[in-house]
mmCIF file of C-alpha atoms in Angstrom:
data_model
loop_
_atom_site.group_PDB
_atom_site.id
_atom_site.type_symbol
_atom_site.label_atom_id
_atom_site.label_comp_id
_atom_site.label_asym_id
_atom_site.label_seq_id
_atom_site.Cartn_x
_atom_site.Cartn_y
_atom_site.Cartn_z
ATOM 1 C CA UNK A 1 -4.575 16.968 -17.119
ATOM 2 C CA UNK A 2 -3.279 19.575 -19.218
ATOM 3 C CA UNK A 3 -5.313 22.146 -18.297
ATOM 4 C CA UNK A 4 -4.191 21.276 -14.602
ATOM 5 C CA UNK A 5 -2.717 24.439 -13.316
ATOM 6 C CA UNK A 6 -0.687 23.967 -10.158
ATOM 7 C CA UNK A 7 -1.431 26.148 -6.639
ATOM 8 C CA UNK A 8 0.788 27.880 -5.284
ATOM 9 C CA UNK A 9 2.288 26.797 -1.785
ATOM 10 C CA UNK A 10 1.332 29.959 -0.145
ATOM 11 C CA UNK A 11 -1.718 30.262 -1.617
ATOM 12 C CA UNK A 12 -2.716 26.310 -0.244
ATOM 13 C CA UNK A 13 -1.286 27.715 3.188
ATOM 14 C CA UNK A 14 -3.953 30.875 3.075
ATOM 15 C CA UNK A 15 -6.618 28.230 2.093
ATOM 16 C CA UNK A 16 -5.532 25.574 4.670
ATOM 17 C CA UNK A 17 -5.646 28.323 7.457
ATOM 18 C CA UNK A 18 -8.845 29.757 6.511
ATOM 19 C CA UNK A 19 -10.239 26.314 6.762
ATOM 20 C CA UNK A 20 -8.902 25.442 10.172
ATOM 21 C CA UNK A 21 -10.296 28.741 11.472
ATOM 22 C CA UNK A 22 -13.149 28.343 9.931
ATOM 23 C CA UNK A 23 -13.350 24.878 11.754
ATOM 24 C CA UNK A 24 -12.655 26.362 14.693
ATOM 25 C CA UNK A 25 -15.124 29.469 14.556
ATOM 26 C CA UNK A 26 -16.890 29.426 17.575
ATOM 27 C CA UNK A 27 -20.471 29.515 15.029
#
C-alpha cells in the first residue's frame, strides 16, 4: 500500500456527483 496515493476530497465530490447524475440521467 505504498504506492496508495490518496484522492483528493474535492476531487471524490466531482466523482460522487458525476455518478449520481449519471444515475439519474434520464437514458
Amino acid at each position: 500500500m505504498t504506492n496508495f496515493t490518496p484522492i483528493p476530497q474535492d476531487e471524490l465530490d466531482a466523482m460522487r456527483e458525476r455518478e449520481e447524475a449519471a444515475s439519474k440521467a434520464p437514458w
